[in-house]
Every structure is written in structure tokens, then in C-alpha cells.
Coordinates of C-alpha atoms and ligand atoms in Angstrom, one line a residue:
X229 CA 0.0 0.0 0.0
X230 CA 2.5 2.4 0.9
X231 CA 4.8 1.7 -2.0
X232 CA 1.7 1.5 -4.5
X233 CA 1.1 5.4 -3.0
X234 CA 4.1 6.7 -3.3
X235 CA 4.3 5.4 -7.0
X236 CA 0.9 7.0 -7.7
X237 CA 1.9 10.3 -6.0
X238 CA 4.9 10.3 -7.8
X239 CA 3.3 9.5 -11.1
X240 CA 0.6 12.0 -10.4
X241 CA 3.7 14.5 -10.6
X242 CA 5.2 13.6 -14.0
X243 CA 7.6 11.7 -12.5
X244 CA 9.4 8.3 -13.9
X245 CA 9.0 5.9 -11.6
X246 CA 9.8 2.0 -11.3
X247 CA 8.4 0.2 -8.6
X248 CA 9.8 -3.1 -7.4
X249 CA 8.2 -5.6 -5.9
X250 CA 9.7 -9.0 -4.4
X251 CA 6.5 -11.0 -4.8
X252 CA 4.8 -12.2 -7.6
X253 CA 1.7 -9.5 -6.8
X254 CA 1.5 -6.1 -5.9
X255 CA -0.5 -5.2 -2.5
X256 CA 1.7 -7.2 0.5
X257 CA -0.5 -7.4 3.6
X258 CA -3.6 -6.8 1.2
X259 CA -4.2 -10.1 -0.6
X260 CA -7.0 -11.9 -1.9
X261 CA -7.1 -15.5 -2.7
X262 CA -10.0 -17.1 -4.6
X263 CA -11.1 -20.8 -3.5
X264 CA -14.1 -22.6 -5.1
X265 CA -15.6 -19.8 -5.2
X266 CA -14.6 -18.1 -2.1
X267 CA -12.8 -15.0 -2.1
X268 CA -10.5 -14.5 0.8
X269 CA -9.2 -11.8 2.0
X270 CA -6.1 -13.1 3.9
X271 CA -4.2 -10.2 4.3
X272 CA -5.8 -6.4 5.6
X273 CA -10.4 -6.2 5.2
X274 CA -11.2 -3.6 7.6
X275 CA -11.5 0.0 6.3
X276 CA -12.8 2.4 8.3
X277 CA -14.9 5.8 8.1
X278 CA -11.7 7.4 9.8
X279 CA -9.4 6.6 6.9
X280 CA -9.7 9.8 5.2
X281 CA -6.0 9.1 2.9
X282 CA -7.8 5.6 1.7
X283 CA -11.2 7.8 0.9
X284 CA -9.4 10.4 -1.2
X285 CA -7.7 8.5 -3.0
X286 CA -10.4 6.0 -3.4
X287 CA -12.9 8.9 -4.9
X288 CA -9.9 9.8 -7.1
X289 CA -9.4 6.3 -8.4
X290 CA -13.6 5.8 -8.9
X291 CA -13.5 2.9 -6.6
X292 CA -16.5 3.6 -4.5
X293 CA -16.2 2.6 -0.3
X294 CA -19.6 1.3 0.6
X295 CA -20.5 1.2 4.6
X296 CA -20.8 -2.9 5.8
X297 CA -23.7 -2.8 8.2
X298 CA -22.0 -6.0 10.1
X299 CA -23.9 -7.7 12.1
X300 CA -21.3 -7.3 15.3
X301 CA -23.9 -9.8 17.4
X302 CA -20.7 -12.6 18.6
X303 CA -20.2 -14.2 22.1
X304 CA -17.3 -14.0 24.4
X305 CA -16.2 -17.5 25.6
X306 CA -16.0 -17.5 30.0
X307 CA -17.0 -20.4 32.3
X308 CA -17.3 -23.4 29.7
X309 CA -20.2 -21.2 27.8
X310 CA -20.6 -18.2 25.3
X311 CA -22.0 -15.6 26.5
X312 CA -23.9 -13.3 23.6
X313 CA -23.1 -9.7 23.1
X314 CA -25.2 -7.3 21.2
X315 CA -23.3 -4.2 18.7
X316 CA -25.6 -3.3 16.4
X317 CA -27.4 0.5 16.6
X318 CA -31.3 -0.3 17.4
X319 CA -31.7 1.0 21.1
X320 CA -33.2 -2.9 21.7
X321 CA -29.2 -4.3 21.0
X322 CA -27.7 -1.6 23.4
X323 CA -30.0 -2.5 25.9
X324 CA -29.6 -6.5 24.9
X325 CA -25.7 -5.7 25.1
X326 CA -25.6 -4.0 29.1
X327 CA -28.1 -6.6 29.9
X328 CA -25.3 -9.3 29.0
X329 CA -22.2 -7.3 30.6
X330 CA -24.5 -7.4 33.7
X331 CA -25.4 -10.6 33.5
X332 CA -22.7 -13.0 32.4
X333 CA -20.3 -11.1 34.8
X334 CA -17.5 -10.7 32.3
X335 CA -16.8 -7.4 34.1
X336 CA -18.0 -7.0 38.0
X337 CA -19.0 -4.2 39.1
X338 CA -15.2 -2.7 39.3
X339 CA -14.8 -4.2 36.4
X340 CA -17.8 -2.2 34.6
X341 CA -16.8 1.1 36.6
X342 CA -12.9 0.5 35.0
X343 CA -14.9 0.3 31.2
X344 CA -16.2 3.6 32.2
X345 CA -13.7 5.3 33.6
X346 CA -11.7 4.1 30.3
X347 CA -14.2 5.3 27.8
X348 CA -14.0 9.2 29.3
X349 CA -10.5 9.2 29.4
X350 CA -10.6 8.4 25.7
X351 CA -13.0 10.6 25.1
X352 CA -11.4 13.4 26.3
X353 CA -8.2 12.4 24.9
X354 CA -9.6 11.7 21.5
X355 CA -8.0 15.3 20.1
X356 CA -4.7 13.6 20.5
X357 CA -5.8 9.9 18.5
X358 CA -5.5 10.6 14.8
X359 CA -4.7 7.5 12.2
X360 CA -3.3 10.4 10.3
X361 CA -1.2 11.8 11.3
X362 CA 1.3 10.3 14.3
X363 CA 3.0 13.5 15.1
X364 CA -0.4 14.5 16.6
X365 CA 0.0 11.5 19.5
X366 CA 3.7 12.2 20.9
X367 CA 2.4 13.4 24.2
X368 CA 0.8 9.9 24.3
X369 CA 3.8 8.2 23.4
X370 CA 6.8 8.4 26.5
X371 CA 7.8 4.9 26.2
X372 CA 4.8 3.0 28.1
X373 CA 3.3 -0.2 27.2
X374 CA -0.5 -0.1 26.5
X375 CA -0.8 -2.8 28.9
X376 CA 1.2 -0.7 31.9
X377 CA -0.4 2.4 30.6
X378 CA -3.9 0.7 31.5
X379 CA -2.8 -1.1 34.3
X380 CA -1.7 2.0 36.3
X381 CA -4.4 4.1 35.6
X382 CA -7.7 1.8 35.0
X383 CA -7.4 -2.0 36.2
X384 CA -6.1 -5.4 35.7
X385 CA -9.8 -6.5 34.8
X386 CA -10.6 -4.3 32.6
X387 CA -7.3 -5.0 30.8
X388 CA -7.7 -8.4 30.9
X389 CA -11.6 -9.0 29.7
X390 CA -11.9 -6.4 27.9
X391 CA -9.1 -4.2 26.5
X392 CA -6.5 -6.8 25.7
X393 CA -8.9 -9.1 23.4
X394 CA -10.3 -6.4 22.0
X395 CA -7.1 -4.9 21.3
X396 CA -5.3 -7.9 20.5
X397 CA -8.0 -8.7 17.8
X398 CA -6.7 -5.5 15.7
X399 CA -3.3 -5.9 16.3
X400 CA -2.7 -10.0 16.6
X401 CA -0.5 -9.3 20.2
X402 CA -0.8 -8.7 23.8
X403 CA -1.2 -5.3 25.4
X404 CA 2.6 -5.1 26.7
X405 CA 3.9 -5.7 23.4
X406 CA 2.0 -2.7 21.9
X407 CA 2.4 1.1 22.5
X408 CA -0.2 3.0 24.5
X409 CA -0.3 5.6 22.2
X410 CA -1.2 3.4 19.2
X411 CA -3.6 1.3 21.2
X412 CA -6.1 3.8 22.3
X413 CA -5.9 5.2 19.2
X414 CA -6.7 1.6 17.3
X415 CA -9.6 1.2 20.5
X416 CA -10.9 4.9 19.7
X417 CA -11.0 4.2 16.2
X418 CA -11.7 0.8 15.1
X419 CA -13.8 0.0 18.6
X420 CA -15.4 3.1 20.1
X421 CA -15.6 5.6 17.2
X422 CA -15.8 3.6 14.7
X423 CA -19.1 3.5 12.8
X424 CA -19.5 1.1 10.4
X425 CA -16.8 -0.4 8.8
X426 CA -16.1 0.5 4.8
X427 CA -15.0 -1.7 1.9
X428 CA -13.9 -1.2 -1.6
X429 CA -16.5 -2.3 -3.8
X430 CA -15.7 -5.9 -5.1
X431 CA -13.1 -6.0 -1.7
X432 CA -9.7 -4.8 -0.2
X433 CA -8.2 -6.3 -3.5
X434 CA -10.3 -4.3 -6.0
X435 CA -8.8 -1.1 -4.6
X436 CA -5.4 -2.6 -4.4
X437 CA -5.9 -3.5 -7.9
X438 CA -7.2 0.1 -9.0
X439 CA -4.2 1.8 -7.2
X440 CA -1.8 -0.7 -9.2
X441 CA -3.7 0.2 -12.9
X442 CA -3.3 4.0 -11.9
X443 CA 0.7 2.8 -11.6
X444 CA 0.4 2.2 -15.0
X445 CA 3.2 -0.2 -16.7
X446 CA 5.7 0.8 -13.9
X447 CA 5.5 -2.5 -11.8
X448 CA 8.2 -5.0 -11.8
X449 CA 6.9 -8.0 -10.1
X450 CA 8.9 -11.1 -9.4
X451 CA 11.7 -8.5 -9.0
X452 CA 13.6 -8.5 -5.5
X453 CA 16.0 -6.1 -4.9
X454 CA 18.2 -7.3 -3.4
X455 CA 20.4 -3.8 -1.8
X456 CA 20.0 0.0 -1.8
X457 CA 23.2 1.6 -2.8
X458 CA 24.5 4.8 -0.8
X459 CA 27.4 6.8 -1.8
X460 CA 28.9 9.8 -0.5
X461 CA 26.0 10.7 1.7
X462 CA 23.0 9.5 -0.9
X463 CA 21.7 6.8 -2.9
X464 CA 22.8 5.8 -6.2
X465 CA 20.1 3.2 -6.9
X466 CA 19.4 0.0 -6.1
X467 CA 20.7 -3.3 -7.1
X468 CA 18.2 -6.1 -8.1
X469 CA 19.4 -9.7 -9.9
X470 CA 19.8 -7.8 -13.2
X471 CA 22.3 -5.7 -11.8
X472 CA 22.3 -1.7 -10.8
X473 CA 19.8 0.4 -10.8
X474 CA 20.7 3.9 -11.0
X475 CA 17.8 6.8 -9.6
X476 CA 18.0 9.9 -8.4
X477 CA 16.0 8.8 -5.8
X478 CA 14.7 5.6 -3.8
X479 CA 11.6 5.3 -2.1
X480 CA 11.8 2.2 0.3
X481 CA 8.4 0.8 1.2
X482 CA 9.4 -2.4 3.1
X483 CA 8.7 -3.6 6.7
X484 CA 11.2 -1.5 8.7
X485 CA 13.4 -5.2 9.4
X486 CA 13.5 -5.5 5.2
X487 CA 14.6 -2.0 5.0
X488 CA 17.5 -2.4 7.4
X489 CA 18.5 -5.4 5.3
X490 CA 18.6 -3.8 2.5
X491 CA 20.3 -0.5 3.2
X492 CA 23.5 -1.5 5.6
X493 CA 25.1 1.3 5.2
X494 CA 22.7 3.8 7.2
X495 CA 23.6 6.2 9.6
X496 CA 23.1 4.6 13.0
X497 CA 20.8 7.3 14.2
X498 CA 18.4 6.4 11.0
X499 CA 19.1 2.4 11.6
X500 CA 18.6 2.7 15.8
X501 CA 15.1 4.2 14.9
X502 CA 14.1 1.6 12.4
X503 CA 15.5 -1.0 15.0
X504 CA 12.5 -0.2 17.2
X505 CA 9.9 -0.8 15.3
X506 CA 8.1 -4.3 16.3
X507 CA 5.4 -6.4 14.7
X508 CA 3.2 -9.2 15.7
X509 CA 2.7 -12.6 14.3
X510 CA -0.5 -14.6 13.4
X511 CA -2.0 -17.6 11.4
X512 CA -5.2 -17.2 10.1
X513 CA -6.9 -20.6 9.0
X514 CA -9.7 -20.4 6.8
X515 CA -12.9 -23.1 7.0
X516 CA -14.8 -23.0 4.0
X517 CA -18.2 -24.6 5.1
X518 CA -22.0 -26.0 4.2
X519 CA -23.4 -23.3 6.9
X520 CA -22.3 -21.1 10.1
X521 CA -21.5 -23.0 13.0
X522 CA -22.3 -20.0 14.8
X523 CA -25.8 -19.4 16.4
X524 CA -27.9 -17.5 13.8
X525 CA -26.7 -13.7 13.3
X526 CA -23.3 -14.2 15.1
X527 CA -20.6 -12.6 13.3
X528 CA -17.4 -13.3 15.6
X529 CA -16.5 -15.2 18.9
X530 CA -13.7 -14.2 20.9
X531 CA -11.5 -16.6 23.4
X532 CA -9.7 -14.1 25.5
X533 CA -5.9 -15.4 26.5
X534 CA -7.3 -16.9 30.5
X535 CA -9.4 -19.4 28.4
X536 CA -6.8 -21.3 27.5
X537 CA -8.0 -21.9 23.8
X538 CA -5.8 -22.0 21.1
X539 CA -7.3 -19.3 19.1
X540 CA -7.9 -15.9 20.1
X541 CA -11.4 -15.4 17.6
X542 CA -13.4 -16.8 14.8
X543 CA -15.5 -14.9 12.8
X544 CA -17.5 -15.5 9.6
X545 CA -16.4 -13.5 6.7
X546 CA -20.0 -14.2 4.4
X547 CA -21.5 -11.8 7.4
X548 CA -18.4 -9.0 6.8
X549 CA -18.9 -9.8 2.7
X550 CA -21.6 -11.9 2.0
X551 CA -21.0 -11.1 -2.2
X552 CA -17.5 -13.3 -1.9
X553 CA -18.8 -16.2 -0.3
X554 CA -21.3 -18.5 -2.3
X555 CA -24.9 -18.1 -1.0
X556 CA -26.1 -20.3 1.7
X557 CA -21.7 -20.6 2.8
X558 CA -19.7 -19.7 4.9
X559 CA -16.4 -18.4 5.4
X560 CA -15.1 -19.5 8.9
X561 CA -11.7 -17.3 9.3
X562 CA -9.4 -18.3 13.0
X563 CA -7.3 -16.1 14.2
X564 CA -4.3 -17.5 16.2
X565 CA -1.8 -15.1 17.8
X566 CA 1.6 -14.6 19.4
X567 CA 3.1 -18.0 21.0
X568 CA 0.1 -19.9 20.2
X569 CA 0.9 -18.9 16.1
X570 CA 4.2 -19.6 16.8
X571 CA 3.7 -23.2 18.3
X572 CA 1.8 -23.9 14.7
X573 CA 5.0 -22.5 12.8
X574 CA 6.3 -25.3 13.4
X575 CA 3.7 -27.6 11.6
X576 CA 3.2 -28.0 7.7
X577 CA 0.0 -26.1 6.6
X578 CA -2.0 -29.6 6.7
X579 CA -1.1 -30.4 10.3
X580 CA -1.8 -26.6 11.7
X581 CA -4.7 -26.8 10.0
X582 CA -6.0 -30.6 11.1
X583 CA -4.6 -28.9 14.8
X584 CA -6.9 -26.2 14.4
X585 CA -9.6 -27.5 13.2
X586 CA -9.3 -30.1 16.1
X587 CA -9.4 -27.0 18.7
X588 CA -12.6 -25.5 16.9
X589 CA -14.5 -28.8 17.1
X590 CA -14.2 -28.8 20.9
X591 CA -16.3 -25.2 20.9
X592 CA -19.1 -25.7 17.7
X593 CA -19.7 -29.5 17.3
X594 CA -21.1 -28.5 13.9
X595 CA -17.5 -28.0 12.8
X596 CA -16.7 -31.8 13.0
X597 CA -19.0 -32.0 9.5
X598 CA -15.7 -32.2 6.9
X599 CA -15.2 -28.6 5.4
X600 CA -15.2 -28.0 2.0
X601 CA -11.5 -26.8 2.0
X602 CA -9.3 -25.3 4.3
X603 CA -6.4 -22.6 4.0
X604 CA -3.3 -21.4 6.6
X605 CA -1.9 -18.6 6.0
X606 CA 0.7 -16.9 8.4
X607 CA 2.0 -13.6 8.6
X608 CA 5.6 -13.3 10.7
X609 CA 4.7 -9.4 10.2
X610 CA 1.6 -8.9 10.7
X611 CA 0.9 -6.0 11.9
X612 CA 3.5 -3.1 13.5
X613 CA 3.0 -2.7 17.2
X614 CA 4.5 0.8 17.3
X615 CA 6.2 0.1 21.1
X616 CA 6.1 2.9 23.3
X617 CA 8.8 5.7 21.9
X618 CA 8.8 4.0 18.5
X619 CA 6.5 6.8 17.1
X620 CA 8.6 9.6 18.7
X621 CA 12.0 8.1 17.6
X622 CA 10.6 8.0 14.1
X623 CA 9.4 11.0 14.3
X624 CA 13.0 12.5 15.3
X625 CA 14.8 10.3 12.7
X626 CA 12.2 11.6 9.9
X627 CA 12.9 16.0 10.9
X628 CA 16.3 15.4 11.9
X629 CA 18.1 12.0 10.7
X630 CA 17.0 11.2 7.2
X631 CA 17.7 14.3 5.3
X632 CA 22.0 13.3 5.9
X633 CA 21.3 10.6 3.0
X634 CA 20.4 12.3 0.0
X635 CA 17.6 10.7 -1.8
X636 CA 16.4 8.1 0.5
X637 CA 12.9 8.0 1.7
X638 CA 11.1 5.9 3.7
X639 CA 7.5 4.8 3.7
X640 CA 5.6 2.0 5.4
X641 CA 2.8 1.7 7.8
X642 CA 5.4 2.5 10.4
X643 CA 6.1 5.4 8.9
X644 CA 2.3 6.4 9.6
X645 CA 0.3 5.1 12.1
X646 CA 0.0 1.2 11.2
X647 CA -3.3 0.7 9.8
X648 CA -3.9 0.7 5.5
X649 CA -4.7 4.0 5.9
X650 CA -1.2 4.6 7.8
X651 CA 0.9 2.8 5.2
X652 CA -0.8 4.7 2.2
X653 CA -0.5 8.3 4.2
X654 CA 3.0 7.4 4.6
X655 CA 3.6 6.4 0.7
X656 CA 1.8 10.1 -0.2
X657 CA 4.3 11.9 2.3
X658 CA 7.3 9.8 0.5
X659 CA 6.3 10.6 -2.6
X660 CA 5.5 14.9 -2.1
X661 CA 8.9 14.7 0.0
X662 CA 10.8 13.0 -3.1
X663 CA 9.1 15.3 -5.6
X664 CA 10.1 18.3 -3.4
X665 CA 13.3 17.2 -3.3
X666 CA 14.0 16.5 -7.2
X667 CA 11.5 19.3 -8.0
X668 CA 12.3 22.2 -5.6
X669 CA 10.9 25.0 -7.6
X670 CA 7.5 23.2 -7.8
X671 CA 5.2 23.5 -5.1
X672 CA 3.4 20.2 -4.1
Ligands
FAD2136 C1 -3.8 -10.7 8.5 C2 -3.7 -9.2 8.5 C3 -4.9 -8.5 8.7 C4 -4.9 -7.1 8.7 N1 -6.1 -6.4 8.8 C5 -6.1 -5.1 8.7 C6 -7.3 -4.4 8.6 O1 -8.4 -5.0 8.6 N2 -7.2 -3.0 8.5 C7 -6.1 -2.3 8.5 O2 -6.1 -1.1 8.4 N3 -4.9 -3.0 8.6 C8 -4.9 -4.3 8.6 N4 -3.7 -5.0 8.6 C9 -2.4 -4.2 8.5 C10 -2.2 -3.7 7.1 O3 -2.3 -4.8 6.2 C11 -0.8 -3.1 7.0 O4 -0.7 -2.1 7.9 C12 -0.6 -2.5 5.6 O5 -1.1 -3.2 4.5 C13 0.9 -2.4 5.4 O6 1.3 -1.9 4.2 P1 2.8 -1.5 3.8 O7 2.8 -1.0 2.4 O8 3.4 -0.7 4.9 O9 3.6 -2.9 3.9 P2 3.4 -4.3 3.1 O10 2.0 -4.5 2.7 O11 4.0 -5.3 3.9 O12 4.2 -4.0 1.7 C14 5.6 -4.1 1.7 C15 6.0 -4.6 0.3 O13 7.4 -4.7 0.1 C16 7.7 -5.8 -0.6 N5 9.1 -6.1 -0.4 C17 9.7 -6.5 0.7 N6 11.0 -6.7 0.6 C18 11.3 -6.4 -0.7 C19 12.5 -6.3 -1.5 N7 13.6 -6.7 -1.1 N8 12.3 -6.0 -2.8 C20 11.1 -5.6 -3.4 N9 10.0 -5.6 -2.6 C21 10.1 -6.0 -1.4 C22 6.7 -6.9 -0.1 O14 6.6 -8.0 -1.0 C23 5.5 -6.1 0.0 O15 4.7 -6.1 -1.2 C24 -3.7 -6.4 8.6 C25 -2.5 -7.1 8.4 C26 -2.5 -8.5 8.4 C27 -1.2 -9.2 8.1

């Protein structure tokens, strides 16, 4: 996404640009897959109202974002049962949903009281979230966890319960691996203020697609490169297996580890900051099936960490997307984080997915019906955590740090705040910095 932006940016400009990409496809963490009939989103689905760089550049490239009025009815697993919970916006759901945080005693009454306490802080905070812009959230990032951050100043149940599934369902990893900073912003946005949810027409993939047509014929996929070549204080190009590249410039819009592969040779003020930049790890397995195991409107059921389960959710994408799933099917997508993704690293795809499968039957006995077919896919980087100070030292690297090697930019989601919206807001950035710096009698 954020190399796909910067090459459109850069385009827009008049500028001749050659994009190279390592994989076979363009789009990296966006990624469809199409199974009998199935089309699976494995990578990046959720877009949100709050993604005002995906918007604009969405009504620029005619691919129109249409609200998904998802059903967000699930259950939350506790005590050997699921207990129900309501999200949709008919006053009869919000009162269905208190009814069940009363009830089923996921939080006590300290526990609700925490939730609250929690909600008005963000709330009053929420001038300082942006998924923008991370320059706006500094203040919020001095180096804490999200985990100590809530800890010290709401409560260990409401951190357990409630923020750290919630939070660990957007970012695939536990509150003390992710930044406070970035984690009320992801709660504030993709939880509290989030509305409904948007999606390209025709999927993630379709807008992917669109952004790589507007790139026009200058894709090279299949085509790794392999270093990016600084001399004298800026880049002379890069090399790929075809030999040297010259540019005048290089926009690098890898992972932060794949950039510090490929570019050695940076300062150690630029390479310290990209050295803090983490990202978590997941395995998604995907059930195509007859029906929904799920009771009837469910959408997604969670299995927070002190349930011991192997997964942390499952969800039904033919409720997100019902046009990419055949009628009547459904699309049965677990989620498996952290150590417990790790532990099925070690399998082939048709043991983790026999293991998982396994751990789903003990919860929905209508999973032990064969399913049609079944698909692992796992992501080492997943997602960027943006650890307490990360943002900050970025920040610092990006004013004061980068400008020393002439012609290098970077762009990624942790260049932005991680999110699709992030990664493309960060490519846009790359590419008006580049242009300013090849073109600097041309404004913008
Ligand atoms: C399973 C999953 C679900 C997600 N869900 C959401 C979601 O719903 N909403 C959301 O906002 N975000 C989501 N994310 C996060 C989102 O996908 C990412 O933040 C975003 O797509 C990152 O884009 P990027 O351009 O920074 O990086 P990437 O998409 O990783 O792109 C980097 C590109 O660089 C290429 N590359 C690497 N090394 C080289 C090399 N040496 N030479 C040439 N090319 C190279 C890679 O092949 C890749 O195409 C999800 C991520 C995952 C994994």
C-alpha cells in the first residue's frame, strides 16, 4: 500500500517511476485468494470511516467505499459457555448488550466502573488519536506499554476482559507488546468511534488493484531487490538480480526489518530508529463450510488469552462480505496469535490446519461436519505494534536523521500510524517529500 502510494503520488507529478516488488503480486499485507468460489481476504479487510487518505484516493481512483452494516452480534467464551453480546445500533441491541455485561459477569461491578472510567479518558483524549497523522499522538507516546499504561491508571480486569482481546483482535499481540499511544488510538477508532466499517466495492483487493492500474506499466513483479546503494551521503540506486539500478532517488516501502536489510550502510541514528519498530505474528486458518457454526446472526467469537483456547477469535467473513462467499456458505476465518501462532510454525500447513480444526470442534460441534476446504496462511509481520517511543524516535529520525542521505525515503505503515490507511498516508508523504526534493521549484 505504501509503495503502491508513493508510485501514484509520484506519477501524479510527471515523475518516472519504477516500482519493485519482491512478490509475484503487488499489494503485501492486502491479498485476496480465490477458493471454489470463495474469495478470501487473507491479508488487511477492515477500512474504516476514519481513513480519510484511503477515501481520497479511493474517490480519485472511482472505486466507490460502501458502509458494511455488520452484524457485530458474537459471544465471548467465559465459564465453559458463550456468552452473547449485542453491537448493532437499534436501542433494543444496546440494551440487549448491558443486559449481557450485567449478567454473564464478564466485568464486575469494578470491572464495569474500570470500562467507564476508560471510555472518558478516551473521550477526552480523543484530540490527540489521529490515524493520520502520528505526530499529533507524541504526548501519548513516553515509552509506556499499552498494557502498563492501562494497568496503572484503570485496572487489571478491565485489561484483561476487555481491552486486551479487544485490542489484541486489531493488532494480533498482547497489550505489553503494543504502545499506549497506538492502542487507544486503534480502541478509539476501530472500537469506540468507529461507525461502520467500509469496503472497496468488489473487496480490499479491488482497490489494491485500481491503485496498481493507476501505476500504469511501472510494476516490476517477481523482481527482489536485493540492496540500496549509498554513496557519498546518498543513494545511487538499487541493485536487483539484473544488476544496478541507477535513480535519483529511492523510495523504500518495506517492513522496517527488510529496509535495514537492505540498506546497511545507514547512519546509526536512521538504523537505531528503524530497530525499534516491532510487529506481531499470526496464522489465520480459513474453513470454507455448508453453513455457520455459529448461532444465527453471530458474526465473531472471541476466546480471551485466561481461556486457555488455542485461538484468540473466529469470525464468519460471508457476514463481513456476504458477495465473496457462495450463498447459503460460509467463510469460517481463526485467528491465532503470538506463542500460540508460533507453536503452529512449526507444523506443515496440513497439520496446523488438522490442529486447528481439532481446537474448533471442541467449541461448535457443527465444525466436525468435513469442510469444504481449508487454507493457513501466516503472517511473521503482521501488523506493526509501534512500542512505546517508537512513534517519537521515528518522528526524530524523519525531521532530523534522514535528510543526511540524499535521496532516500522511507514509507511504510510504520512510517504512519499502522493501519492501511497509515501505510498509504506514509507512501503520499514519500512521494511529495521526493518530488520536493527533485522538484524544488515546484510546489506540491
Ligand atoms: C492478516 C492481516 C490483517 C490485517 N487487517 C487489517 C485491517 O483490517 N485493517 C487495517 O487497516 N490494517 C490491517 N492490517 C495491517 C495492514 O495490512 C498493513 O498495515 C498495511 O497493509 C501495510 O502496508 P505496507 O505497504 O506498509 O507494507 P506491506 O503491505 O508489507 O508491503 C511491503 C511490500 O514490500 C515488498 N518487499 C519486501 N522486501 C522487498 C524487496 N527486497 N524488494 C522488493 N519488494 C520487497 C513486499 O513484498 C510487500 O509487497 C492487517 C495485516 C494483516 C497481516
Amino acid at each position: 500500500m505504501a509503495g503502491l502510494g508513493a508510485a501514484y503520488a509520484l506519477r501524479k507529478r510527471g515523475l518516472d517511476v519504477t516500482v519493485f516488488e519482491a512478490s509475484s503480486r503487488p499489494g503485501g499485507r492486502i491479498a485476496v485468494e480465490e477458493v471454489h468460489g470463495f474469495g478470501i481476504d487473507i491479508g488487511a479487510n477492515i477500512f474504516l470511516e476514519a481513513f480519510d487518505t484511503v477515501r481520497e484516493v479511493a474517490a480519485e481512483l472511482g472505486v466507490p467505499l460502501e458502509r458494511t452494516r455488520v452484524p457485530i452480534h458474537g459471544g465471548v467464551y467465559r465459564n465453559g459457555k458463550f456468552h452473547g453480546f449485542y453491537g448493532g445500533d437499534h436501542p433494543r441491541d444496546q440494551w440487549k448488550t448491558a443486559r449481557t455485561l450485567l449478567s454473564f459477569r464478564l466485568l464486575s461491578p469494578r470491572g464495569l466502573w474500570q470500562l467507564l472510567r476508560f471510555t472518558r479518558m478516551l473521550n477526552a483524549r480523543s484530540g490527540e488519536l489521529s490515524l493520520e497523522d502520528p505526530s499529533r499522538m507524541l504526548a501519548l507516546d513516553d515509552g509506556e506499554s499499552a498494557a502498563d499504561f492501562v494497568a496503572s491508571r484503570i485496572g487489571s480486569e478491565f485489561l484483561d476482559w476487555f481491552f486486551g482481546p479487544n485490542l489484541s483482535g486489531y493488532t494480533f499481540a498482547h497489550p505489553d507488546q503494543v504502545g499506549a499511544a497506538y492502542a487507544m488510538a486503534v480502541l478509539w477508532f476501530f472500537g469506540l468511534k468507529a461507525g461502520w466499517p467500509l469496503r472497496p466495492k468488489g473487496g480490499a483487493g479491488a482497490f489494491v488493484e485500481a491503485l496498481a492500474r493507476a501505476c500504469g506499466p511501472s510494476i516490476r513483479t517477481s523482481t527482489p531487490v536485493r540492496r540500496i546503494v549509498i554513496e557519498d551521503g546518498g543513494v545511487r540506486g538499487v541493485v536487483t538480480e539484473a544488476g544496478l539500478v541507477e535513480a535519483d532517488a529511492v523510495i523504500c516501502a518495506t517492513t522496517a526489518t527488510a529496509a535495514l536489510r537492505l540498506a546497511p550502510d545507514l547512519p546509526a541514528g536512521i538504523r537505531d530508529a528503524l530497530g525499534r519498530v516491532t510487529y506481531s505474528r499470526c496464522c489465520r486458518v480459513f474453513f470454507g463450510l455448508d453453513s455457520s457454526p455459529f448461532p444465527q446472526d453471530w458474526y465473531a467469537v472471541t476466546f480471551p488469552p485466561q481461556t486457555g483456547a488455542l485461538m484468540l477469535g473466529m469470525s464468519n467473513s460471508a457476514a463481513l462480505a456476504p458477495e465473496t462467499v457462495p450463498e447459503g456458505k460460509a467463510l469460517i476465518d481463526v485467528l491465532v496469535i503470538g506463542r500460540r501462532a508460533e507453536e503452529l510454525s512449526a507444523l506443515s500447513h496440513e497439520q496446523a490446519g488438522l490442529r486447528v480444526l481439532a481446537e474448533t470442534r471442541k467449541y461448535f460441534p457443527a465444525m466436525t461436519r468435513e469442510p469444504l476446504f481449508t487454507r493457513v496462511h501466516r503472517w511473521d509481520e503482521a501488523v506493526c505494534l509501534a512500542p512505546g517511543g517508537m512513534m517519537s524516535a521515528l518522528h526524530r529520525m524523519r525531521r532530523q536523521e534522514l535528510e543526511s542521505v540524499k535521496g532516500l525515503f522511507l514509507a511504510g505503515e510504520y512510517m504512519g500510524v499502522p493501519s492501511v490507511n497509515g501505510a498509504l498516508r506514509s507512501g503520499l508523504d514519500a512521494a511529495a517529500d521526493c518530488a520536493a526534493s527533485l522538484q524544488p521549484d515546484e510546489s506540491p
